[in-house]
Amino acid sequence: MNALITINVSNPEVTVFLSVEPSANVSLALMLSQGSPPNSTYFTNTTVLSPTGGYRWMITPDMLKQTPGVWYVNTILNSTWEPGLTLRITSFMSECLYWDVNRKMWSTDGCQVGEKSTPEQTQCLCNHLTLFGSSFFVMPNYVDIARTKELFATVSNNYVVLALLCAFFGLYLVTLLWACYADRRSRFKRKITLLEDNHPGAQYNYLISVQTGHRKNAGTSANVTVKLIGSVGESDTHNLTDPDKPVFERGAVDMFLLATPFPLGEVRNLRLQHDNSGGHPSWYINKVTIQDLQTHHVFHFLCGCWMSSDHGDGITKKTFNAARKNEIASFRNIFQSRTSTGFRDEHIWVSIVDPPSRSPFTRAQRVSCCMSLLLCTMAINIAFWNIPIDEDSTVLFSLGSLKITWHEFIVGVECGLLMFPINILIITIFRSIRPRMISKSHKGNSEDNLRPQVVTIPTILKDTEVMISLVSSSQRNKMSEMYRLESITYLCPALDRLHEFIHLMQGETESDPHWVYCSKFLLAGLCHLLMCLEKLDVKNFQNPHDYYQAHNITNLLVRKAEMVFSSHLASCPPPVKKKKKRSADCWLPWWCVFLGWFLLLSISGVSTFFTLLYSLQYGKEKSIKWVMSLGLSLFESIFILQPLKVIGVAVFFALLLKPVAVEETEEIEQVLLEQQDKCRRYSGRDTL
């Protein structure tokens, strides 16, 4: 009877403890050799293990000749054969180190491992005193890479793991094709919508984020309108539509830029309504977030209800109150938000189906990261599968029949260090790549739409009426609602009202953002009116006197409005937008995506190679047993451990009462520039 043991020595300074415990009291002869198995003529060291001396052999660095590589230990029966004799072989490595103050490094000089060392404790015998340390390392199962060609030649007899890998790669390719298609469809859904019915002269901006619920049939086909009601004014009613993408789909987060002529103050109420049109008009609105882009104040509206004629209370028009601080910071709100975002973003497997619409981490990248994580898990699992267990190892944790020993803990730490750092790095790279801005292909068409193709007297009257109506919507402006301008004779009285409003702004000695934005809006509107009058010419007026009078008054009002705007702007400059350096610095340049894919493909290829190599060395029967244990391990990771991690993180942040932060992206700056460009073309001025 003999048993050949292979030991892979990567560090020649370690001491190897080998225990060979027979099931009966017999004598065993052990021979040690390097490079090839020992025999009666070739060995470097030998020993005899007996019941009196104990069945443990300490192989010192001197016995290993300070030589790394593959070492072999051959165990031979040195006494009479006992029926049913079995051997239980375990091993561990240990090393004594001290901190060399002069060389600033760990060293083994003057230290050696003692015979009383165990897998949990190391006995260090040193001839000096200093800061000591010890290393423990559990080696994975040994595989001889030099036998790669020989092992792969046996694939026809052991195709179990190869078939499993082929199935995984086939499923991956199919899922990747679907993910690329889904990414292409959702690419334009992430853009921020500049509302088409924003007045071109309005420059005070609010970012509205509308989150549709995840309930069945939560999305709506109806046309939705919104109105903001603040402490000092209210906005006009706006249509929340986008000609380039569908809005308010189930689970979607749609973002809109709404512009007003002046600040509304603290946004206290939100009025939502839809026209109950389309094939599925019912809408479950989860919550709405409104951000003042000038002051960066955020207002939360926790809706959580149906707006439907056949669901809930049967109402399609509702007014919501802004959530108070204690409601925003409540455990329930934070837990729900963190759990929802956690499963859709942090749970790498679930997030493939429904990732956050605004995340730069695409479905294709998520699918590939899952495949890389799966292959890496398989390689590490098969490398440490069925390694000898030290039954004398200290129990660290015990719960009923569940026990975790120090040996198992070390194996878990090693597996984690091998698997998670590289995969977390790849995922972090994909998450942190700066998203590319979507080119606005319809920009040229929008320019044509903003410039009136035909300027008529009714269009001039309509623009003047809208301008006065918007200004009068604030109580601070002290202007009553404008009656309908039915003919050109009403234009000059309307301009007189605007003249009175300019005098009111001139009399305001204390400037604030309200007067800055009001005067800016009025200046843009008057410049547009003057430009239209010049295009219309005197021939379109029945009475030339009406034209010259309107043109002269408008020209005078433009000059006065410009003086008022300059005066208020100098006294109350707009706040300087402070860029959040912390969030900006986290973005990686776009080319880092190639680095992420290179690391992903590399780790996947290496993991696949070693998985096949180990399986071919194990043989068919062991490979089948390993596949069964792998399935249980994956089930535990996907359906138990990762959900528990997401819920645990949600509970942690909920207990800290830390709500989900509102993100700021470069897309906001891009949409703001679009609104400013509309104002520039509307007023005919490059600077305003």
XYZ file of C-alpha atoms in Angstrom:
688
model
C 0.000 0.000 0.000
C 1.300 3.447 -0.871
C -0.168 6.978 -1.243
C 1.460 9.785 -3.234
C 0.943 13.336 -1.960
C 1.722 16.434 -4.050
C 2.692 19.705 -2.324
C 3.015 22.952 -4.277
C 5.568 25.095 -2.424
C 5.464 28.705 -3.608
C 7.390 30.136 -0.643
C 10.555 28.183 0.292
C 10.591 29.770 3.781
C 7.431 27.985 4.960
C 7.259 24.911 7.140
C 4.901 22.149 5.988
C 3.105 19.991 8.568
C 1.867 16.688 7.130
C -0.457 14.433 9.153
C -1.032 10.870 7.920
C -3.418 9.127 10.309
C -4.169 5.435 9.600
C -7.337 3.725 10.753
C -5.219 1.090 12.578
C -1.976 1.110 14.562
C 0.566 0.532 11.808
C 3.976 1.894 10.923
C 4.340 4.169 7.869
C 7.468 5.142 5.928
C 7.408 8.585 4.241
C 9.828 9.729 1.545
C 10.232 13.318 0.275
C 11.479 14.353 -3.177
C 11.382 17.357 -5.499
C 10.402 17.414 -9.158
C 9.315 13.770 -9.473
C 7.820 11.105 -7.154
C 10.317 9.459 -4.778
C 11.343 5.821 -4.876
C 13.820 3.557 -3.128
C 16.755 5.184 -4.904
C 15.552 8.804 -5.326
C 14.510 10.855 -2.303
C 15.827 13.813 -0.315
C 14.440 12.970 3.139
C 12.679 10.084 4.791
C 10.993 9.336 8.110
C 8.994 6.596 9.826
C 5.686 7.405 11.559
C 4.471 5.088 14.308
C 1.790 5.124 17.030
C 4.374 6.002 19.684
C 5.865 8.990 17.868
C 2.648 10.360 16.355
C 1.593 10.424 12.732
C 2.855 13.937 11.936
C 5.898 15.013 9.940
C 7.298 18.544 10.094
C 9.017 19.414 6.798
C 11.317 22.364 7.466
C 12.709 24.900 4.939
C 16.099 23.169 5.236
C 14.511 19.882 4.188
C 12.954 21.713 1.231
C 16.427 23.059 0.384
C 14.983 26.583 0.092
C 13.633 25.461 -3.307
C 10.099 26.375 -4.470
C 8.137 24.144 -6.806
C 6.331 20.818 -6.710
C 7.374 18.388 -3.971
C 6.168 14.825 -3.549
C 5.648 12.713 -0.420
C 5.200 8.988 -0.893
C 3.620 7.019 1.997
C 4.466 3.289 2.199
C 3.185 0.709 4.701
C 6.108 -0.273 6.908
C 4.387 -3.081 8.839
C 1.875 -5.888 8.436
C -1.188 -5.124 6.342
C -4.422 -4.581 8.256
C -7.728 -5.349 6.477
C -9.796 -2.226 5.728
C -6.858 0.078 6.367
C -7.488 3.714 5.324
C -5.392 6.857 5.604
C -6.603 10.377 6.463
C -4.074 12.886 5.152
C -4.142 16.603 6.090
C -1.585 19.352 5.754
C -1.047 23.010 6.560
C 1.742 25.510 6.079
C 3.045 28.040 8.572
C 5.821 30.599 8.793
C 7.389 32.738 11.552
C 8.116 36.332 10.658
C 9.306 39.403 12.506
C 9.315 43.057 11.490
C 12.840 44.151 10.562
C 12.951 47.813 11.613
C 16.091 48.566 9.609
C 14.935 47.033 6.325
C 11.268 47.991 6.857
C 10.015 44.530 5.904
C 8.973 41.169 7.350
C 11.866 38.703 7.753
C 12.450 35.105 8.927
C 16.057 35.606 10.046
C 16.706 33.894 13.386
C 13.194 32.400 13.581
C 11.796 28.971 12.891
C 8.452 27.236 13.335
C 8.158 24.993 16.410
C 6.799 21.445 16.556
C 3.841 22.520 18.707
C 2.310 24.579 15.881
C -1.315 23.910 14.881
C -3.492 25.239 12.051
C -4.774 27.892 14.508
C -1.557 28.769 16.353
C 2.086 28.970 15.380
C 4.941 28.253 17.789
C 7.820 30.566 16.923
C 11.336 29.796 18.137
C 13.551 32.873 17.765
C 16.945 33.952 19.060
C 15.882 37.603 19.465
C 12.914 39.727 20.573
C 10.986 42.018 18.253
C 7.536 42.416 16.651
C 6.408 38.945 15.587
C 3.878 37.681 13.083
C 2.775 34.431 11.518
C 1.222 33.506 8.187
C -1.387 30.819 7.502
C -2.248 29.694 3.995
C -4.415 26.833 2.788
C -3.230 25.615 -0.584
C -5.810 24.785 -3.270
C -5.818 21.420 -4.991
C -2.726 20.957 -7.096
C -2.973 20.834 -10.875
C 0.001 20.212 -13.136
C -0.106 22.764 -15.973
C 2.635 20.826 -17.756
C 0.073 18.041 -18.337
C -2.349 20.369 -20.136
C -2.069 18.614 -23.504
C -2.344 15.193 -21.912
C -5.420 16.151 -19.848
C -7.235 17.815 -22.756
C -6.738 14.651 -24.775
C -9.083 12.879 -22.325
C -11.971 15.276 -22.913
C -13.973 12.644 -24.800
C -14.110 10.542 -21.627
C -14.900 13.442 -19.299
C -17.080 15.989 -21.061
C -19.356 16.938 -18.127
C -17.809 20.310 -17.228
C -17.075 21.095 -20.887
C -20.754 20.578 -21.723
C -21.730 22.782 -18.764
C -19.394 25.555 -19.915
C -20.718 25.313 -23.486
C -24.272 25.630 -22.165
C -23.292 28.671 -20.090
C -21.558 30.331 -23.038
C -24.526 29.617 -25.330
C -26.931 31.132 -22.799
C -24.560 34.076 -22.407
C -24.481 34.802 -26.148
C -28.275 34.682 -26.430
C -28.683 36.931 -23.391
C -25.991 39.297 -24.701
C -27.837 39.732 -28.019
C -31.038 40.540 -26.145
C -29.158 42.934 -23.826
C -27.611 44.823 -26.772
C -31.055 45.169 -28.353
C -32.566 46.374 -25.073
C -29.693 48.841 -24.535
C -30.224 50.254 -27.999
C -33.926 50.786 -27.289
C -33.361 52.368 -23.903
C -30.438 54.582 -24.951
C -32.684 57.517 -25.817
C -34.934 56.979 -22.803
C -32.253 58.307 -20.461
C -32.277 61.825 -21.920
C -33.750 64.779 -20.040
C -36.732 66.256 -21.855
C -36.867 69.986 -22.472
C -40.594 70.721 -22.414
C -41.761 72.042 -25.762
C -44.317 74.377 -24.178
C -41.704 76.199 -22.072
C -41.838 79.905 -22.897
C -38.588 80.699 -24.777
C -38.022 83.777 -22.625
C -38.417 81.933 -19.301
C -35.003 81.267 -17.717
C -35.753 80.067 -14.165
C -35.476 76.289 -14.390
C -36.844 73.355 -12.413
C -35.861 69.720 -12.966
C -38.848 67.410 -12.522
C -38.197 63.706 -11.965
C -41.296 61.517 -12.240
C -41.064 57.896 -11.100
C -43.748 55.519 -12.318
C -44.441 52.541 -10.059
C -43.521 48.911 -10.690
C -47.033 47.563 -10.241
C -48.762 45.661 -13.007
C -49.993 48.047 -15.752
C -48.566 51.023 -13.832
C -47.566 52.861 -17.034
C -50.000 55.143 -18.831
C -50.800 56.028 -22.430
C -52.636 59.218 -21.417
C -51.379 62.765 -21.860
C -50.147 64.105 -18.509
C -50.010 67.752 -17.437
C -48.263 69.327 -14.462
C -48.493 72.599 -12.561
C -46.144 73.775 -9.811
C -47.553 75.887 -7.006
C -45.010 77.775 -4.931
C -45.075 80.137 -1.990
C -44.773 83.269 -4.184
C -46.222 82.132 -7.491
C -47.298 79.272 -9.682
C -46.252 77.956 -13.048
C -48.335 77.600 -16.150
C -49.818 74.180 -16.927
C -47.320 72.145 -18.955
C -47.690 68.969 -20.996
C -45.224 66.260 -19.929
C -44.508 64.788 -23.349
C -41.452 63.941 -25.422
C -41.660 63.472 -29.209
C -38.541 61.260 -29.252
C -39.299 58.679 -26.574
C -42.200 57.063 -24.702
C -42.812 58.443 -21.226
C -44.361 57.094 -18.031
C -43.703 53.435 -18.739
C -43.830 50.914 -15.910
C -40.866 51.394 -13.545
C -39.448 54.299 -15.586
C -37.936 57.512 -14.237
C -38.678 60.407 -16.616
C -36.962 63.766 -16.204
C -38.241 67.082 -17.557
C -36.893 70.630 -17.550
C -39.638 73.134 -16.776
C -38.871 76.852 -17.153
C -40.737 79.715 -15.450
C -40.356 83.518 -15.843
C -39.517 83.968 -12.144
C -38.831 81.914 -8.993
C -41.882 80.239 -7.478
C -40.365 80.230 -3.996
C -40.770 77.080 -1.957
C -42.665 74.542 -4.097
C -45.502 73.479 -1.812
C -47.944 71.755 -4.154
C -47.830 69.701 -7.317
C -50.902 69.352 -9.523
C -50.945 66.346 -11.870
C -53.685 65.460 -14.343
C -54.147 63.219 -17.369
C -56.842 63.089 -20.058
C -57.617 59.357 -19.677
C -56.716 58.743 -23.326
C -55.100 55.759 -25.031
C -55.445 52.034 -24.570
C -54.166 51.913 -20.964
C -54.686 55.344 -19.347
C -54.452 54.158 -15.730
C -51.271 55.448 -14.093
C -49.613 54.507 -10.810
C -47.397 57.405 -9.796
C -44.790 56.477 -7.193
C -43.088 59.774 -6.408
C -41.999 63.071 -7.937
C -38.840 65.025 -7.162
C -38.516 68.705 -8.107
C -35.104 70.357 -7.994
C -34.597 74.129 -8.174
C -31.545 74.258 -10.435
C -30.617 77.749 -9.254
C -30.687 77.192 -5.486
C -30.292 73.361 -5.640
C -33.190 72.952 -3.204
C -35.022 69.653 -3.664
C -38.723 69.106 -3.016
C -40.083 65.564 -2.641
C -43.655 64.490 -3.352
C -44.407 60.978 -2.094
C -47.454 60.153 -4.212
C -47.810 56.359 -4.131
C -51.317 56.186 -5.653
C -53.312 55.456 -8.782
C -54.480 58.236 -11.083
C -57.186 56.340 -12.866
C -60.893 56.259 -13.452
C -61.075 52.521 -12.673
C -58.355 52.091 -10.004
C -58.024 53.531 -6.532
C -60.365 56.459 -5.850
C -61.234 56.929 -9.552
C -59.632 60.410 -9.863
C -57.371 61.502 -12.738
C -56.556 64.945 -11.318
C -54.759 65.262 -7.993
C -52.842 67.857 -6.013
C -49.971 66.578 -3.874
C -48.327 68.325 -0.951
C -44.560 68.458 -0.586
C -43.229 65.907 1.869
C -41.976 67.181 5.211
C -38.450 66.448 6.427
C -39.585 63.734 8.822
C -41.474 61.995 5.987
C -38.451 62.106 3.678
C -36.129 60.772 6.393
C -38.568 58.133 7.626
C -37.400 54.531 7.852
C -40.164 53.354 5.526
C -39.369 55.814 2.727
C -35.605 55.278 2.814
C -35.929 51.505 3.112
C -38.289 51.310 0.119
C -36.074 53.587 -1.988
C -32.870 51.752 -1.109
C -34.413 48.325 -1.629
C -35.810 49.299 -5.035
C -32.563 50.854 -6.259
C -30.565 48.030 -4.649
C -32.299 45.234 -6.552
C -32.306 47.215 -9.806
C -28.670 48.257 -9.597
C -26.673 46.457 -6.879
C -28.025 42.923 -7.410
C -25.898 42.124 -10.433
C -28.160 39.277 -11.657
C -31.578 40.909 -11.176
C -30.368 44.253 -12.562
C -29.981 42.706 -16.027
C -33.751 42.656 -16.489
C -34.571 46.169 -15.264
C -31.507 48.358 -14.587
C -31.847 52.055 -13.674
C -32.620 53.970 -16.847
C -29.998 56.624 -16.107
C -27.136 54.307 -15.191
C -24.093 54.211 -17.524
C -23.734 50.518 -16.602
C -25.472 48.900 -19.596
C -27.289 45.582 -19.748
C -24.612 44.105 -22.032
C -21.934 45.017 -19.510
C -24.002 43.596 -16.647
C -24.549 40.305 -18.505
C -20.817 40.048 -19.240
C -19.920 40.823 -15.618
C -22.308 38.086 -14.488
C -20.619 35.652 -16.875
C -17.177 36.675 -15.623
C -18.301 36.303 -12.015
C -19.806 32.892 -12.798
C -16.628 31.618 -14.495
C -14.441 32.992 -11.714
C -16.672 31.331 -9.119
C -16.436 28.020 -10.963
C -12.621 28.168 -11.180
C -12.124 29.018 -7.492
C -14.799 26.581 -6.373
C -13.247 23.678 -8.262
C -9.729 24.611 -7.101
C -10.704 24.400 -3.413
C -13.326 21.678 -3.815
C -13.008 18.654 -1.540
C -9.674 19.686 -0.018
C -8.685 17.735 3.120
C -10.448 19.055 6.230
C -8.633 19.363 9.543
C -11.102 17.982 12.082
C -8.995 19.381 14.925
C -9.428 22.933 13.621
C -10.889 25.420 16.130
C -14.617 26.107 15.778
C -15.166 29.853 15.341
C -18.971 29.829 15.089
C -21.578 27.258 15.953
C -25.350 27.378 15.475
C -27.020 24.020 15.889
C -25.495 21.650 13.355
C -23.882 24.565 11.486
C -20.216 25.010 12.393
C -17.536 27.244 10.894
C -13.953 26.267 11.672
C -10.784 28.291 11.393
C -9.742 26.166 8.399
C -12.998 26.932 6.564
C -12.696 30.604 7.449
C -9.212 30.811 5.902
C -10.463 29.066 2.738
C -13.358 31.550 2.517
C -11.014 34.514 2.892
C -8.705 33.160 0.189
C -11.629 32.558 -2.197
C -12.925 36.073 -1.570
C -9.508 37.636 -2.170
C -9.124 35.699 -5.405
C -12.618 36.367 -6.782
C -14.033 39.685 -5.600
C -11.301 42.348 -6.055
C -10.921 41.888 -9.819
C -14.680 41.560 -10.409
C -15.473 44.571 -8.221
C -12.833 46.535 -10.149
C -14.448 45.624 -13.486
C -17.937 46.547 -12.254
C -16.642 49.818 -10.780
C -14.994 50.751 -14.079
C -18.231 50.193 -16.023
C -20.274 52.098 -13.416
C -17.903 55.075 -13.404
C -17.434 55.687 -17.125
C -18.675 59.111 -18.162
C -21.807 58.633 -20.305
C -21.682 60.028 -23.808
C -24.049 62.852 -24.569
C -26.807 62.089 -27.077
C -26.607 64.249 -30.168
C -29.731 66.253 -30.833
C -30.553 65.353 -34.409
C -33.715 67.431 -34.341
C -31.947 70.640 -33.326
C -32.079 72.130 -36.797
C -35.811 71.470 -37.044
C -36.421 73.091 -33.656
C -34.684 76.253 -34.845
C -37.096 76.483 -37.754
C -40.038 75.939 -35.417
C -38.938 78.714 -33.053
C -38.618 81.317 -35.793
C -42.148 82.253 -36.875
C -42.503 81.470 -40.540
C -45.301 84.002 -40.966
C -45.599 87.028 -38.665
C -49.153 88.365 -38.521
C -51.025 90.800 -36.319
C -52.854 87.921 -34.504
C -49.509 86.253 -33.640
C -48.176 89.546 -32.245
C -51.311 90.011 -30.150
C -51.110 86.404 -28.932
C -47.437 86.727 -27.893
C -48.161 89.959 -26.024
C -51.151 88.400 -24.301
C -49.110 85.370 -23.163
C -46.294 87.596 -21.881
C -48.653 89.719 -19.765
C -50.499 86.616 -18.525
C -47.260 85.005 -17.284
C -46.077 88.182 -15.556
C -49.439 88.633 -13.841
C -49.319 85.102 -12.372
C -47.152 86.397 -9.488
C -48.750 88.475 -6.744
C -45.521 90.440 -6.272
C -45.854 91.917 -9.762
C -49.176 93.573 -8.864
C -50.584 93.148 -12.351
C -54.146 91.991 -12.960
C -55.059 89.297 -15.473
C -55.014 90.530 -19.083
C -58.166 90.599 -21.162
C -58.089 89.116 -24.647
C -56.394 91.269 -27.304
C -58.864 91.043 -30.173
C -57.498 93.753 -32.479
C -54.433 95.937 -33.020
C -56.096 98.796 -31.147
C -55.610 96.788 -27.921
C -51.845 96.509 -28.419
C -50.853 99.992 -27.240
C -52.916 99.797 -23.994
C -51.272 96.404 -23.311
C -47.837 97.952 -23.842
C -48.793 100.746 -21.417
C -49.460 98.101 -18.779
C -46.016 96.678 -19.366
C -44.627 100.204 -19.075
C -46.252 100.536 -15.660
C -44.727 97.217 -14.618
C -41.272 98.467 -15.657
C -41.793 101.533 -13.458
C -42.757 99.194 -10.606
C -39.485 97.281 -11.014
C -37.544 100.545 -11.179
C -39.022 101.532 -7.828
C -37.829 98.342 -6.132
C -34.717 99.466 -4.257
C -33.925 96.005 -2.883
C -33.080 93.570 -5.631
C -33.659 89.833 -5.381
C -33.766 86.911 -7.861
C -37.472 87.528 -8.522
C -36.878 90.962 -10.076
C -33.759 89.782 -11.902
C -35.606 86.981 -13.689
C -38.795 89.036 -14.221
C -36.867 91.864 -15.894
C -34.910 89.328 -17.960
C -38.122 87.628 -19.097
C -39.741 90.958 -19.940
C -36.677 92.100 -21.885
C -36.672 88.885 -23.957
C -40.398 89.220 -24.692
C -40.134 92.887 -25.717
C -37.114 92.165 -27.959
C -39.130 89.419 -29.656
C -42.097 91.785 -30.070
C -39.875 94.489 -31.590
C -38.327 91.948 -33.978
C -41.800 90.801 -35.095
C -42.997 94.390 -35.656
C -39.960 95.081 -37.830
C -40.672 91.939 -39.879
C -44.352 92.809 -40.228
C -43.745 96.305 -41.671
C -46.257 99.183 -41.914
C -48.071 97.736 -44.946
C -49.856 95.175 -42.804
C -51.531 97.862 -40.668
C -54.693 99.583 -41.815
C -53.624 102.722 -39.990
C -49.886 103.529 -40.292
C -50.151 105.563 -37.090
C -50.929 102.393 -35.105
C -47.789 100.715 -36.427
C -45.417 103.616 -35.691
C -46.936 104.128 -32.277
C -46.580 100.434 -31.345
C -43.036 100.291 -32.769
C -41.868 103.405 -30.917
C -43.409 102.326 -27.603
C -41.891 98.843 -27.926
C -38.481 100.298 -28.775
C -38.687 102.573 -25.714
C -39.751 99.691 -23.476
C -36.844 97.554 -24.705
C -34.332 100.241 -23.693
C -35.998 100.746 -20.290
C -36.295 97.021 -19.634
C -32.624 96.606 -20.467
C -31.687 99.318 -17.951
C -33.888 97.746 -15.248
C -32.460 94.275 -15.880
C -28.873 95.567 -15.740
C -29.584 97.440 -12.526
C -31.153 94.452 -10.718
C -28.518 92.049 -12.051
C -25.708 94.262 -10.723
C -27.373 94.524 -7.294
C -28.294 90.829 -7.076
C -26.068 88.653 -9.255
C -27.237 85.048 -9.740
C -25.556 82.514 -7.466
C -22.437 80.918 -8.884
C -23.082 77.288 -9.699
C -20.677 75.231 -7.646
C -19.797 72.019 -9.344
C -19.698 69.053 -7.040
C -16.082 68.047 -7.386
C -16.600 64.855 -5.486
C -19.103 63.463 -7.977
C -17.317 64.893 -10.996
C -14.002 63.343 -10.045
C -15.576 59.883 -9.884
C -16.189 59.766 -13.633
C -13.651 57.898 -15.730
C -12.836 58.855 -19.352
C -14.802 57.007 -22.031
C -11.799 54.947 -23.193
C -11.701 53.128 -19.837
C -14.500 50.962 -21.222
C -11.832 49.123 -23.255
C -9.839 48.517 -20.058
C -12.946 47.069 -18.422
C -13.617 44.732 -21.352
C -9.955 43.649 -21.459
C -9.965 42.713 -17.772
C -13.321 40.974 -18.147
C -12.250 38.870 -21.120
C -8.897 38.054 -19.500
C -10.338 36.824 -16.199
C -13.049 34.893 -18.073
C -10.486 33.151 -20.280
C -8.176 32.237 -17.387
C -11.089 30.980 -15.279
C -12.422 28.825 -18.130
C -8.984 27.287 -18.722
C -8.391 26.301 -15.085
C -11.956 25.034 -14.644
C -11.497 22.652 -17.563
C -8.025 21.644 -16.387
C -9.194 20.773 -12.868
C -12.243 18.895 -14.125
C -10.176 16.775 -16.505
C -7.750 15.955 -13.710
C -10.573 15.019 -11.304
C -12.201 12.552 -13.673
C -15.832 12.104 -14.667
C -17.303 10.925 -11.356
C -15.742 13.706 -9.282
C -16.687 16.273 -11.931
C -20.363 15.262 -11.697
C -20.275 15.605 -7.909
C -18.627 19.022 -8.244
C -21.254 20.237 -10.729
C -23.998 19.322 -8.244
C -22.277 21.201 -5.409
C -21.703 24.176 -7.748
C -25.422 24.391 -8.543
C -26.257 24.586 -4.848
C -23.578 27.228 -4.310
C -24.879 29.415 -7.172
C -28.469 29.091 -5.954
C -27.386 30.188 -2.494
C -25.449 33.178 -3.866
C -28.104 34.471 -6.294
C -31.293 33.866 -4.331
C -30.136 34.122 -0.701
C -26.862 35.951 -0.160
C -27.235 38.799 -2.663
C -30.861 39.626 -1.679
C -29.780 39.603 1.969
C -26.935 41.973 1.061
C -29.330 44.385 -0.685
C -31.801 44.317 2.207
C -28.978 44.702 4.724
C -27.628 47.795 2.956
C -31.147 49.246 2.762
C -31.689 48.694 6.491
C -28.274 50.212 7.262
C -29.001 53.426 5.348
C -32.556 53.554 6.686
C -31.245 53.376 10.249
C -28.801 56.166 9.412
C -31.781 58.098 7.967
C -29.839 58.915 4.835
C -32.117 59.435 1.797
C -31.085 58.656 -1.775
C -29.100 61.571 -3.157
C -30.311 63.558 -6.166
C -27.801 63.207 -8.947
C -26.450 66.001 -11.093
C -25.189 65.132 -14.544
C -23.784 66.902 -17.557
C -27.082 66.230 -19.310
C -28.668 68.909 -17.135
C -26.108 71.439 -18.333
C -26.796 70.405 -21.918
C -30.550 70.902 -21.576
C -30.022 74.270 -19.861
C -27.930 75.348 -22.822
C -30.787 74.325 -25.123
C -33.223 76.494 -23.176
C -30.779 79.418 -23.308
C -30.399 78.860 -27.038
C -34.182 79.012 -27.441
C -34.189 82.339 -25.579
C -31.374 83.686 -27.756
C -33.210 82.841 -30.981
C -36.527 84.021 -29.571
C -35.221 87.454 -28.559
C -32.794 87.877 -31.456
C -29.933 88.657 -29.057
C -26.772 86.654 -28.546
C -26.402 87.878 -24.975
C -29.220 88.611 -22.595
